[in-house]
Amino acid sequence: MNIKDELLNGNNTFAKEIENNEELKNASLSLYKDGQHPYALIITCSDSRVVPELLFDKWLGELFVIRTAGNVINEGELATIEYAIAHLHIKYIVVLGHTSCGAIHAAIHKEKGQYLDPILSRIQLAIKDECDEYKASEINAKEQVKYIKDKFPQYDGEVVSMIYDIKTNKVI
Ligand SMILES: [Zn+2]
């Protein structure tokens, strides 16, 4: 498989689908003209199986998304959250953890890497001795919610945690 062609062919299909559908075309054009007005910020894992737009059945312009291993929020993510709050006026933030998370697994098993520490140590600090991966995902997502609330005490929107189950495709 030529990966570049695979990606560009996919984009071609996507662009054509919009071009050939009047409703989608108009919606896409208004996103271009009027700018984006997403109503929710989703902070989730980079896991290829956890794609917010697909699993919440949403379209372009609806969700503002941050994806980072283990849905851990560090400095860079705070800047993006600040933008979402201050400039996009988003009033609903979800930290979406998931089952079978590699970052949670790595944190539980105290794995090491060249650049992993800022993420794994944050998860370890949150989950302490929890060895159950599902419970650890929940604890970690809740901890990230708390972190957002601590960093943006003036924020008047909602910040919640949810878990996506990779096996059932359901958000709990
Ligand atoms: Zn993950």
Short mmCIF file of N, CA and C and ligand atoms in Angstrom, two decimals:
data_model
loop_
_atom_site.label_atom_id
_atom_site.label_comp_id
_atom_site.label_asym_id
_atom_site.label_seq_id
_atom_site.Cartn_x
_atom_site.Cartn_y
_atom_site.Cartn_z
N MET A 1 0.84 -1.20 0.00
CA MET A 1 0.00 0.00 0.00
C MET A 1 0.88 1.26 0.00
N ASN A 2 0.57 2.15 -0.92
CA ASN A 2 1.23 3.45 -0.91
C ASN A 2 0.42 4.36 0.02
N ILE A 3 1.03 4.72 1.13
CA ILE A 3 0.26 5.42 2.16
C ILE A 3 -0.19 6.80 1.69
N LYS A 4 0.70 7.48 0.98
CA LYS A 4 0.34 8.82 0.49
C LYS A 4 -0.89 8.74 -0.42
N ASP A 5 -0.88 7.78 -1.36
CA ASP A 5 -2.02 7.62 -2.26
C ASP A 5 -3.27 7.23 -1.49
N GLU A 6 -3.09 6.36 -0.52
CA GLU A 6 -4.22 5.91 0.30
C GLU A 6 -4.91 7.13 0.94
N LEU A 7 -4.10 8.03 1.50
CA LEU A 7 -4.65 9.22 2.15
C LEU A 7 -5.28 10.17 1.14
N LEU A 8 -4.57 10.43 0.05
CA LEU A 8 -5.08 11.40 -0.92
C LEU A 8 -6.31 10.88 -1.66
N ASN A 9 -6.35 9.58 -1.92
CA ASN A 9 -7.55 9.00 -2.53
C ASN A 9 -8.74 9.15 -1.61
N GLY A 10 -8.50 8.93 -0.33
CA GLY A 10 -9.56 9.08 0.67
C GLY A 10 -10.06 10.50 0.70
N ASN A 11 -9.15 11.45 0.63
CA ASN A 11 -9.57 12.86 0.64
C ASN A 11 -10.37 13.21 -0.61
N ASN A 12 -9.94 12.62 -1.72
CA ASN A 12 -10.65 12.84 -2.97
C ASN A 12 -12.11 12.36 -2.87
N THR A 13 -12.29 11.19 -2.30
CA THR A 13 -13.63 10.63 -2.10
C THR A 13 -14.46 11.55 -1.20
N PHE A 14 -13.83 12.01 -0.12
CA PHE A 14 -14.49 12.89 0.85
C PHE A 14 -14.93 14.20 0.20
N ALA A 15 -14.00 14.84 -0.52
CA ALA A 15 -14.30 16.13 -1.15
C ALA A 15 -15.40 15.96 -2.21
N LYS A 16 -15.34 14.86 -2.95
CA LYS A 16 -16.35 14.61 -3.99
C LYS A 16 -17.73 14.41 -3.38
N GLU A 17 -17.76 13.69 -2.27
CA GLU A 17 -19.04 13.41 -1.60
C GLU A 17 -19.71 14.73 -1.23
N ILE A 18 -18.93 15.67 -0.74
CA ILE A 18 -19.48 16.98 -0.37
C ILE A 18 -19.89 17.77 -1.61
N GLU A 19 -19.03 17.75 -2.60
CA GLU A 19 -19.27 18.48 -3.85
C GLU A 19 -20.58 18.02 -4.51
N ASN A 20 -20.87 16.73 -4.39
CA ASN A 20 -22.04 16.16 -5.07
C ASN A 20 -23.31 16.18 -4.23
N ASN A 21 -23.23 16.73 -3.04
CA ASN A 21 -24.40 16.77 -2.16
C ASN A 21 -24.70 18.22 -1.81
N GLU A 22 -25.79 18.73 -2.32
CA GLU A 22 -26.09 20.16 -2.18
C GLU A 22 -26.10 20.61 -0.72
N GLU A 23 -26.73 19.81 0.13
CA GLU A 23 -26.85 20.17 1.56
C GLU A 23 -25.47 20.23 2.22
N LEU A 24 -24.66 19.21 1.97
CA LEU A 24 -23.31 19.18 2.56
C LEU A 24 -22.45 20.31 1.99
N LYS A 25 -22.64 20.57 0.72
CA LYS A 25 -21.85 21.61 0.06
C LYS A 25 -22.14 22.97 0.68
N ASN A 26 -23.42 23.25 0.89
CA ASN A 26 -23.80 24.53 1.49
C ASN A 26 -23.30 24.63 2.94
N ALA A 27 -23.41 23.53 3.66
CA ALA A 27 -22.94 23.52 5.06
C ALA A 27 -21.43 23.77 5.09
N SER A 28 -20.73 23.14 4.20
CA SER A 28 -19.27 23.30 4.15
C SER A 28 -18.88 24.73 3.76
N LEU A 29 -19.61 25.29 2.79
CA LEU A 29 -19.34 26.66 2.37
C LEU A 29 -19.59 27.66 3.50
N SER A 30 -20.64 27.44 4.27
CA SER A 30 -20.93 28.39 5.35
C SER A 30 -19.88 28.26 6.46
N LEU A 31 -19.31 27.07 6.64
CA LEU A 31 -18.21 26.95 7.61
C LEU A 31 -17.01 27.77 7.14
N TYR A 32 -16.82 27.79 5.85
CA TYR A 32 -15.72 28.57 5.29
C TYR A 32 -15.98 30.07 5.43
N LYS A 33 -17.21 30.48 5.10
CA LYS A 33 -17.54 31.91 5.11
C LYS A 33 -17.71 32.46 6.53
N ASP A 34 -18.44 31.72 7.37
CA ASP A 34 -18.79 32.23 8.71
C ASP A 34 -17.81 31.81 9.80
N GLY A 35 -16.89 30.95 9.49
CA GLY A 35 -15.94 30.47 10.50
C GLY A 35 -16.56 29.35 11.32
N GLN A 36 -15.77 28.83 12.24
CA GLN A 36 -16.25 27.68 13.01
C GLN A 36 -16.95 28.12 14.30
N HIS A 37 -17.98 27.39 14.65
CA HIS A 37 -18.71 27.61 15.90
C HIS A 37 -18.99 26.27 16.58
N PRO A 38 -17.95 25.52 16.92
CA PRO A 38 -18.18 24.22 17.56
C PRO A 38 -18.82 24.42 18.93
N TYR A 39 -19.69 23.48 19.31
CA TYR A 39 -20.41 23.64 20.58
C TYR A 39 -19.84 22.77 21.70
N ALA A 40 -18.88 21.94 21.37
CA ALA A 40 -18.28 21.11 22.43
C ALA A 40 -16.79 20.93 22.16
N LEU A 41 -16.04 20.88 23.25
CA LEU A 41 -14.62 20.54 23.17
C LEU A 41 -14.47 19.11 23.66
N ILE A 42 -13.88 18.26 22.84
CA ILE A 42 -13.65 16.88 23.24
C ILE A 42 -12.15 16.68 23.38
N ILE A 43 -11.74 16.24 24.57
CA ILE A 43 -10.33 15.94 24.78
C ILE A 43 -10.22 14.43 24.92
N THR A 44 -9.59 13.81 23.96
CA THR A 44 -9.54 12.36 24.01
C THR A 44 -8.17 11.83 23.61
N CYS A 45 -8.06 10.51 23.57
CA CYS A 45 -6.80 9.85 23.29
C CYS A 45 -6.50 9.88 21.78
N SER A 46 -5.23 9.71 21.46
CA SER A 46 -4.83 9.65 20.05
C SER A 46 -5.12 8.29 19.43
N ASP A 47 -5.58 7.35 20.23
CA ASP A 47 -5.91 6.00 19.75
C ASP A 47 -6.74 6.07 18.47
N SER A 48 -6.31 5.33 17.46
CA SER A 48 -6.97 5.39 16.14
C SER A 48 -8.41 4.87 16.17
N ARG A 49 -8.78 4.19 17.25
CA ARG A 49 -10.14 3.66 17.35
C ARG A 49 -11.10 4.62 18.04
N VAL A 50 -10.55 5.73 18.53
CA VAL A 50 -11.37 6.68 19.29
C VAL A 50 -11.43 8.00 18.52
N VAL A 51 -12.41 8.11 17.64
CA VAL A 51 -12.50 9.28 16.75
C VAL A 51 -13.80 10.02 17.08
N PRO A 52 -13.70 11.13 17.80
CA PRO A 52 -14.91 11.80 18.32
C PRO A 52 -15.97 12.07 17.26
N GLU A 53 -15.58 12.59 16.11
CA GLU A 53 -16.59 12.92 15.09
C GLU A 53 -17.36 11.68 14.66
N LEU A 54 -16.68 10.55 14.57
CA LEU A 54 -17.37 9.32 14.16
C LEU A 54 -18.22 8.76 15.28
N LEU A 55 -17.66 8.65 16.47
CA LEU A 55 -18.39 7.96 17.53
C LEU A 55 -19.54 8.78 18.12
N PHE A 56 -19.47 10.11 17.95
CA PHE A 56 -20.62 10.94 18.36
C PHE A 56 -21.50 11.28 17.15
N ASP A 57 -21.15 10.75 15.98
CA ASP A 57 -21.91 10.98 14.76
C ASP A 57 -22.07 12.48 14.48
N LYS A 58 -20.94 13.18 14.43
CA LYS A 58 -20.96 14.63 14.20
C LYS A 58 -20.19 14.97 12.93
N TRP A 59 -20.45 16.14 12.42
CA TRP A 59 -19.92 16.55 11.13
C TRP A 59 -18.89 17.68 11.32
N LEU A 60 -18.33 18.14 10.24
CA LEU A 60 -17.35 19.22 10.28
C LEU A 60 -17.92 20.42 11.04
N GLY A 61 -17.08 21.05 11.84
CA GLY A 61 -17.49 22.29 12.50
C GLY A 61 -18.24 22.12 13.81
N GLU A 62 -18.56 20.88 14.20
CA GLU A 62 -19.37 20.69 15.41
C GLU A 62 -18.53 20.50 16.67
N LEU A 63 -17.42 19.78 16.53
CA LEU A 63 -16.61 19.47 17.71
C LEU A 63 -15.21 20.08 17.57
N PHE A 64 -14.75 20.67 18.65
CA PHE A 64 -13.37 21.13 18.72
C PHE A 64 -12.63 20.02 19.47
N VAL A 65 -11.56 19.50 18.89
CA VAL A 65 -10.99 18.25 19.42
C VAL A 65 -9.51 18.38 19.74
N ILE A 66 -9.15 17.87 20.91
CA ILE A 66 -7.74 17.73 21.28
C ILE A 66 -7.50 16.24 21.46
N ARG A 67 -6.49 15.72 20.79
CA ARG A 67 -6.17 14.30 21.00
C ARG A 67 -4.72 14.17 21.42
N THR A 68 -4.54 13.47 22.51
CA THR A 68 -3.21 13.29 23.08
C THR A 68 -3.19 11.94 23.80
N ALA A 69 -2.06 11.26 23.78
CA ALA A 69 -2.00 9.93 24.38
C ALA A 69 -2.56 9.95 25.80
N GLY A 70 -3.49 9.06 26.07
CA GLY A 70 -4.07 8.96 27.41
C GLY A 70 -4.96 10.13 27.79
N ASN A 71 -5.35 10.94 26.79
CA ASN A 71 -6.12 12.18 27.04
C ASN A 71 -5.59 12.96 28.24
N VAL A 72 -4.28 13.05 28.29
CA VAL A 72 -3.62 13.80 29.36
C VAL A 72 -3.42 15.25 28.91
N ILE A 73 -3.73 16.16 29.82
CA ILE A 73 -3.60 17.58 29.51
C ILE A 73 -2.31 18.13 30.09
N ASN A 74 -1.46 18.61 29.21
CA ASN A 74 -0.24 19.30 29.64
C ASN A 74 -0.27 20.74 29.11
N GLU A 75 0.88 21.43 29.15
CA GLU A 75 0.91 22.86 28.81
C GLU A 75 0.29 23.18 27.43
N GLY A 76 0.71 22.43 26.42
CA GLY A 76 0.23 22.71 25.07
C GLY A 76 -1.28 22.57 24.97
N GLU A 77 -1.79 21.58 25.67
CA GLU A 77 -3.24 21.35 25.64
C GLU A 77 -3.97 22.48 26.36
N LEU A 78 -3.36 23.00 27.41
CA LEU A 78 -3.99 24.13 28.14
C LEU A 78 -4.18 25.32 27.21
N ALA A 79 -3.20 25.57 26.34
CA ALA A 79 -3.30 26.68 25.40
C ALA A 79 -4.49 26.47 24.47
N THR A 80 -4.66 25.25 24.01
CA THR A 80 -5.77 24.95 23.11
C THR A 80 -7.11 25.06 23.83
N ILE A 81 -7.13 24.63 25.09
CA ILE A 81 -8.36 24.76 25.89
C ILE A 81 -8.70 26.23 26.09
N GLU A 82 -7.67 27.02 26.39
CA GLU A 82 -7.89 28.46 26.58
C GLU A 82 -8.50 29.08 25.33
N TYR A 83 -7.99 28.68 24.18
CA TYR A 83 -8.53 29.19 22.92
C TYR A 83 -10.01 28.79 22.77
N ALA A 84 -10.30 27.55 23.09
CA ALA A 84 -11.68 27.05 22.96
C ALA A 84 -12.64 27.82 23.85
N ILE A 85 -12.16 28.14 25.05
CA ILE A 85 -13.00 28.84 26.02
C ILE A 85 -13.12 30.33 25.69
N ALA A 86 -11.97 30.96 25.48
CA ALA A 86 -11.94 32.42 25.35
C ALA A 86 -12.38 32.90 23.98
N HIS A 87 -12.06 32.15 22.93
CA HIS A 87 -12.35 32.64 21.58
C HIS A 87 -13.51 31.93 20.90
N LEU A 88 -13.68 30.67 21.21
CA LEU A 88 -14.80 29.94 20.58
C LEU A 88 -16.02 29.89 21.50
N HIS A 89 -15.81 30.30 22.76
CA HIS A 89 -16.90 30.37 23.75
C HIS A 89 -17.62 29.03 23.92
N ILE A 90 -16.87 27.98 23.91
CA ILE A 90 -17.43 26.64 24.09
C ILE A 90 -17.83 26.45 25.55
N LYS A 91 -19.05 25.96 25.74
CA LYS A 91 -19.58 25.84 27.11
C LYS A 91 -19.69 24.39 27.59
N TYR A 92 -19.15 23.48 26.81
CA TYR A 92 -19.25 22.07 27.22
C TYR A 92 -17.95 21.35 26.84
N ILE A 93 -17.28 20.82 27.86
CA ILE A 93 -15.99 20.15 27.65
C ILE A 93 -16.11 18.70 28.13
N VAL A 94 -15.70 17.78 27.27
CA VAL A 94 -15.70 16.36 27.64
C VAL A 94 -14.27 15.84 27.62
N VAL A 95 -13.85 15.22 28.72
CA VAL A 95 -12.61 14.44 28.68
C VAL A 95 -13.07 13.00 28.45
N LEU A 96 -12.72 12.48 27.29
CA LEU A 96 -13.20 11.17 26.88
C LEU A 96 -12.08 10.13 26.97
N GLY A 97 -12.11 9.36 28.05
CA GLY A 97 -11.17 8.24 28.16
C GLY A 97 -11.72 7.06 27.38
N HIS A 98 -10.99 5.97 27.34
CA HIS A 98 -11.51 4.80 26.63
C HIS A 98 -10.93 3.51 27.19
N THR A 99 -11.59 2.40 26.87
CA THR A 99 -11.11 1.09 27.31
C THR A 99 -9.93 0.67 26.42
N SER A 100 -9.14 -0.24 26.89
CA SER A 100 -7.97 -0.77 26.16
C SER A 100 -7.01 0.35 25.75
N CYS A 101 -6.79 1.30 26.64
CA CYS A 101 -5.93 2.45 26.34
C CYS A 101 -4.46 2.08 26.56
N GLY A 102 -3.65 2.25 25.53
CA GLY A 102 -2.23 1.92 25.62
C GLY A 102 -1.49 2.77 26.63
N ALA A 103 -1.88 4.03 26.74
CA ALA A 103 -1.20 4.93 27.69
C ALA A 103 -1.51 4.51 29.13
N ILE A 104 -2.75 4.13 29.38
CA ILE A 104 -3.12 3.67 30.72
C ILE A 104 -2.37 2.38 31.05
N HIS A 105 -2.34 1.48 30.08
CA HIS A 105 -1.62 0.21 30.24
C HIS A 105 -0.15 0.49 30.57
N ALA A 106 0.45 1.40 29.80
CA ALA A 106 1.88 1.72 29.99
C ALA A 106 2.11 2.35 31.37
N ALA A 107 1.17 3.18 31.82
CA ALA A 107 1.33 3.82 33.13
C ALA A 107 1.22 2.78 34.25
N ILE A 108 0.27 1.87 34.12
CA ILE A 108 0.10 0.82 35.14
C ILE A 108 1.37 -0.04 35.22
N HIS A 109 1.94 -0.34 34.06
CA HIS A 109 3.11 -1.23 34.02
C HIS A 109 4.44 -0.46 34.09
N LYS A 110 4.31 0.83 34.43
CA LYS A 110 5.48 1.68 34.66
C LYS A 110 6.50 1.62 33.51
N GLU A 111 5.99 1.67 32.30
CA GLU A 111 6.88 1.63 31.13
C GLU A 111 7.62 2.96 30.99
N LYS A 112 8.77 2.88 30.33
CA LYS A 112 9.60 4.08 30.15
C LYS A 112 9.79 4.35 28.66
N GLY A 113 9.99 5.60 28.29
CA GLY A 113 10.28 5.95 26.90
C GLY A 113 11.07 7.24 26.90
N GLN A 114 11.47 7.68 25.72
CA GLN A 114 12.30 8.89 25.66
C GLN A 114 11.51 10.15 26.07
N TYR A 115 10.27 10.22 25.60
CA TYR A 115 9.48 11.44 25.85
C TYR A 115 8.15 11.16 26.55
N LEU A 116 7.99 9.96 27.03
CA LEU A 116 6.69 9.56 27.57
C LEU A 116 6.40 10.10 28.97
N ASP A 117 7.46 10.47 29.66
CA ASP A 117 7.30 10.77 31.08
C ASP A 117 6.22 11.81 31.44
N PRO A 118 6.16 12.95 30.72
CA PRO A 118 5.13 13.95 31.11
C PRO A 118 3.71 13.39 31.06
N ILE A 119 3.51 12.40 30.22
CA ILE A 119 2.17 11.80 30.13
C ILE A 119 2.01 10.67 31.15
N LEU A 120 2.97 9.74 31.15
CA LEU A 120 2.82 8.58 32.04
C LEU A 120 2.86 8.98 33.51
N SER A 121 3.71 9.92 33.86
CA SER A 121 3.79 10.29 35.27
C SER A 121 2.50 10.98 35.73
N ARG A 122 1.87 11.74 34.84
CA ARG A 122 0.58 12.37 35.18
C ARG A 122 -0.49 11.30 35.43
N ILE A 123 -0.49 10.28 34.58
CA ILE A 123 -1.48 9.20 34.77
C ILE A 123 -1.19 8.45 36.07
N GLN A 124 0.10 8.14 36.28
CA GLN A 124 0.47 7.40 37.50
C GLN A 124 0.09 8.17 38.76
N LEU A 125 0.30 9.48 38.72
CA LEU A 125 -0.06 10.32 39.86
C LEU A 125 -1.56 10.24 40.14
N ALA A 126 -2.33 10.17 39.07
CA ALA A 126 -3.79 10.12 39.20
C ALA A 126 -4.27 8.76 39.68
N ILE A 127 -3.75 7.70 39.09
CA ILE A 127 -4.33 6.36 39.34
C ILE A 127 -3.70 5.68 40.55
N LYS A 128 -2.57 6.18 41.00
CA LYS A 128 -1.86 5.58 42.15
C LYS A 128 -1.64 4.07 41.93
N ASP A 129 -2.21 3.23 42.82
CA ASP A 129 -1.95 1.79 42.69
C ASP A 129 -3.05 1.04 41.94
N GLU A 130 -3.94 1.78 41.31
CA GLU A 130 -5.04 1.10 40.60
C GLU A 130 -4.49 0.27 39.44
N CYS A 131 -4.80 -1.03 39.43
CA CYS A 131 -4.28 -1.92 38.38
C CYS A 131 -5.34 -2.32 37.37
N ASP A 132 -6.61 -2.04 37.69
CA ASP A 132 -7.69 -2.35 36.76
C ASP A 132 -7.72 -1.27 35.67
N GLU A 133 -7.54 -1.66 34.43
CA GLU A 133 -7.38 -0.66 33.36
C GLU A 133 -8.64 0.19 33.16
N TYR A 134 -9.80 -0.44 33.30
CA TYR A 134 -11.04 0.32 33.13
C TYR A 134 -11.17 1.39 34.22
N LYS A 135 -10.97 0.94 35.46
CA LYS A 135 -11.07 1.89 36.58
C LYS A 135 -10.02 2.98 36.46
N ALA A 136 -8.82 2.59 36.03
CA ALA A 136 -7.73 3.56 35.88
C ALA A 136 -8.09 4.60 34.81
N SER A 137 -8.73 4.17 33.72
CA SER A 137 -9.16 5.11 32.66
C SER A 137 -10.16 6.12 33.23
N GLU A 138 -11.07 5.60 34.04
CA GLU A 138 -12.07 6.48 34.66
C GLU A 138 -11.42 7.50 35.59
N ILE A 139 -10.53 6.99 36.43
CA ILE A 139 -9.85 7.88 37.39
C ILE A 139 -9.05 8.95 36.64
N ASN A 140 -8.33 8.52 35.60
CA ASN A 140 -7.52 9.46 34.84
C ASN A 140 -8.37 10.54 34.16
N ALA A 141 -9.49 10.13 33.57
CA ALA A 141 -10.36 11.11 32.90
C ALA A 141 -10.91 12.11 33.92
N LYS A 142 -11.31 11.59 35.08
CA LYS A 142 -11.84 12.48 36.13
C LYS A 142 -10.75 13.44 36.62
N GLU A 143 -9.53 12.94 36.71
CA GLU A 143 -8.42 13.78 37.15
C GLU A 143 -8.16 14.91 36.14
N GLN A 144 -8.30 14.61 34.87
CA GLN A 144 -8.10 15.65 33.85
C GLN A 144 -9.20 16.70 33.94
N VAL A 145 -10.41 16.27 34.26
CA VAL A 145 -11.52 17.21 34.47
C VAL A 145 -11.17 18.16 35.61
N LYS A 146 -10.68 17.57 36.70
CA LYS A 146 -10.31 18.37 37.87
C LYS A 146 -9.20 19.37 37.51
N TYR A 147 -8.26 18.91 36.73
CA TYR A 147 -7.14 19.75 36.30
C TYR A 147 -7.64 20.96 35.49
N ILE A 148 -8.58 20.70 34.59
CA ILE A 148 -9.15 21.80 33.78
C ILE A 148 -9.84 22.81 34.71
N LYS A 149 -10.64 22.28 35.64
CA LYS A 149 -11.37 23.18 36.56
C LYS A 149 -10.39 24.00 37.41
N ASP A 150 -9.29 23.36 37.82
CA ASP A 150 -8.27 24.09 38.61
C ASP A 150 -7.60 25.18 37.79
N LYS A 151 -7.34 24.89 36.52
CA LYS A 151 -6.60 25.83 35.67
C LYS A 151 -7.49 26.95 35.13
N PHE A 152 -8.81 26.69 35.05
CA PHE A 152 -9.72 27.71 34.54
C PHE A 152 -10.86 27.92 35.55
N PRO A 153 -10.52 28.44 36.72
CA PRO A 153 -11.55 28.56 37.78
C PRO A 153 -12.70 29.50 37.39
N GLN A 154 -12.45 30.40 36.47
CA GLN A 154 -13.49 31.35 36.05
C GLN A 154 -14.41 30.78 34.99
N TYR A 155 -14.11 29.60 34.48
CA TYR A 155 -14.90 29.01 33.40
C TYR A 155 -16.31 28.66 33.88
N ASP A 156 -17.32 29.13 33.16
CA ASP A 156 -18.70 28.93 33.62
C ASP A 156 -19.44 27.85 32.83
N GLY A 157 -18.72 27.11 32.00
CA GLY A 157 -19.35 26.00 31.27
C GLY A 157 -19.20 24.69 32.05
N GLU A 158 -19.67 23.60 31.44
CA GLU A 158 -19.57 22.29 32.09
C GLU A 158 -18.31 21.56 31.65
N VAL A 159 -17.72 20.82 32.59
CA VAL A 159 -16.58 19.96 32.26
C VAL A 159 -16.90 18.58 32.81
N VAL A 160 -16.99 17.59 31.93
CA VAL A 160 -17.38 16.25 32.36
C VAL A 160 -16.42 15.20 31.81
N SER A 161 -16.46 14.01 32.42
CA SER A 161 -15.67 12.90 31.87
C SER A 161 -16.62 11.81 31.37
N MET A 162 -16.17 11.12 30.35
CA MET A 162 -16.92 9.97 29.80
C MET A 162 -15.90 8.92 29.39
N ILE A 163 -16.39 7.69 29.22
CA ILE A 163 -15.51 6.61 28.77
C ILE A 163 -16.13 5.96 27.52
N TYR A 164 -15.31 5.79 26.50
CA TYR A 164 -15.74 5.11 25.29
C TYR A 164 -15.28 3.66 25.36
N ASP A 165 -16.24 2.75 25.18
CA ASP A 165 -15.93 1.32 25.22
C ASP A 165 -15.64 0.84 23.80
N ILE A 166 -14.42 0.47 23.55
CA ILE A 166 -13.99 0.07 22.19
C ILE A 166 -14.71 -1.19 21.72
N LYS A 167 -15.09 -2.04 22.66
CA LYS A 167 -15.74 -3.31 22.30
C LYS A 167 -17.20 -3.09 21.87
N THR A 168 -17.91 -2.22 22.59
CA THR A 168 -19.35 -2.04 22.31
C THR A 168 -19.62 -0.77 21.50
N ASN A 169 -18.61 0.08 21.34
CA ASN A 169 -18.75 1.39 20.66
C ASN A 169 -19.67 2.35 21.41
N LYS A 170 -19.94 2.04 22.66
CA LYS A 170 -20.83 2.92 23.45
C LYS A 170 -20.01 3.85 24.34
N VAL A 171 -20.52 5.07 24.49
CA VAL A 171 -19.95 6.00 25.45
C VAL A 171 -20.74 5.87 26.73
N ILE A 172 -20.01 5.70 27.82
CA ILE A 172 -20.67 5.50 29.12
C ILE A 172 -20.53 6.80 29.94
ZN ZN B 1 -5.71 5.60 24.68
#
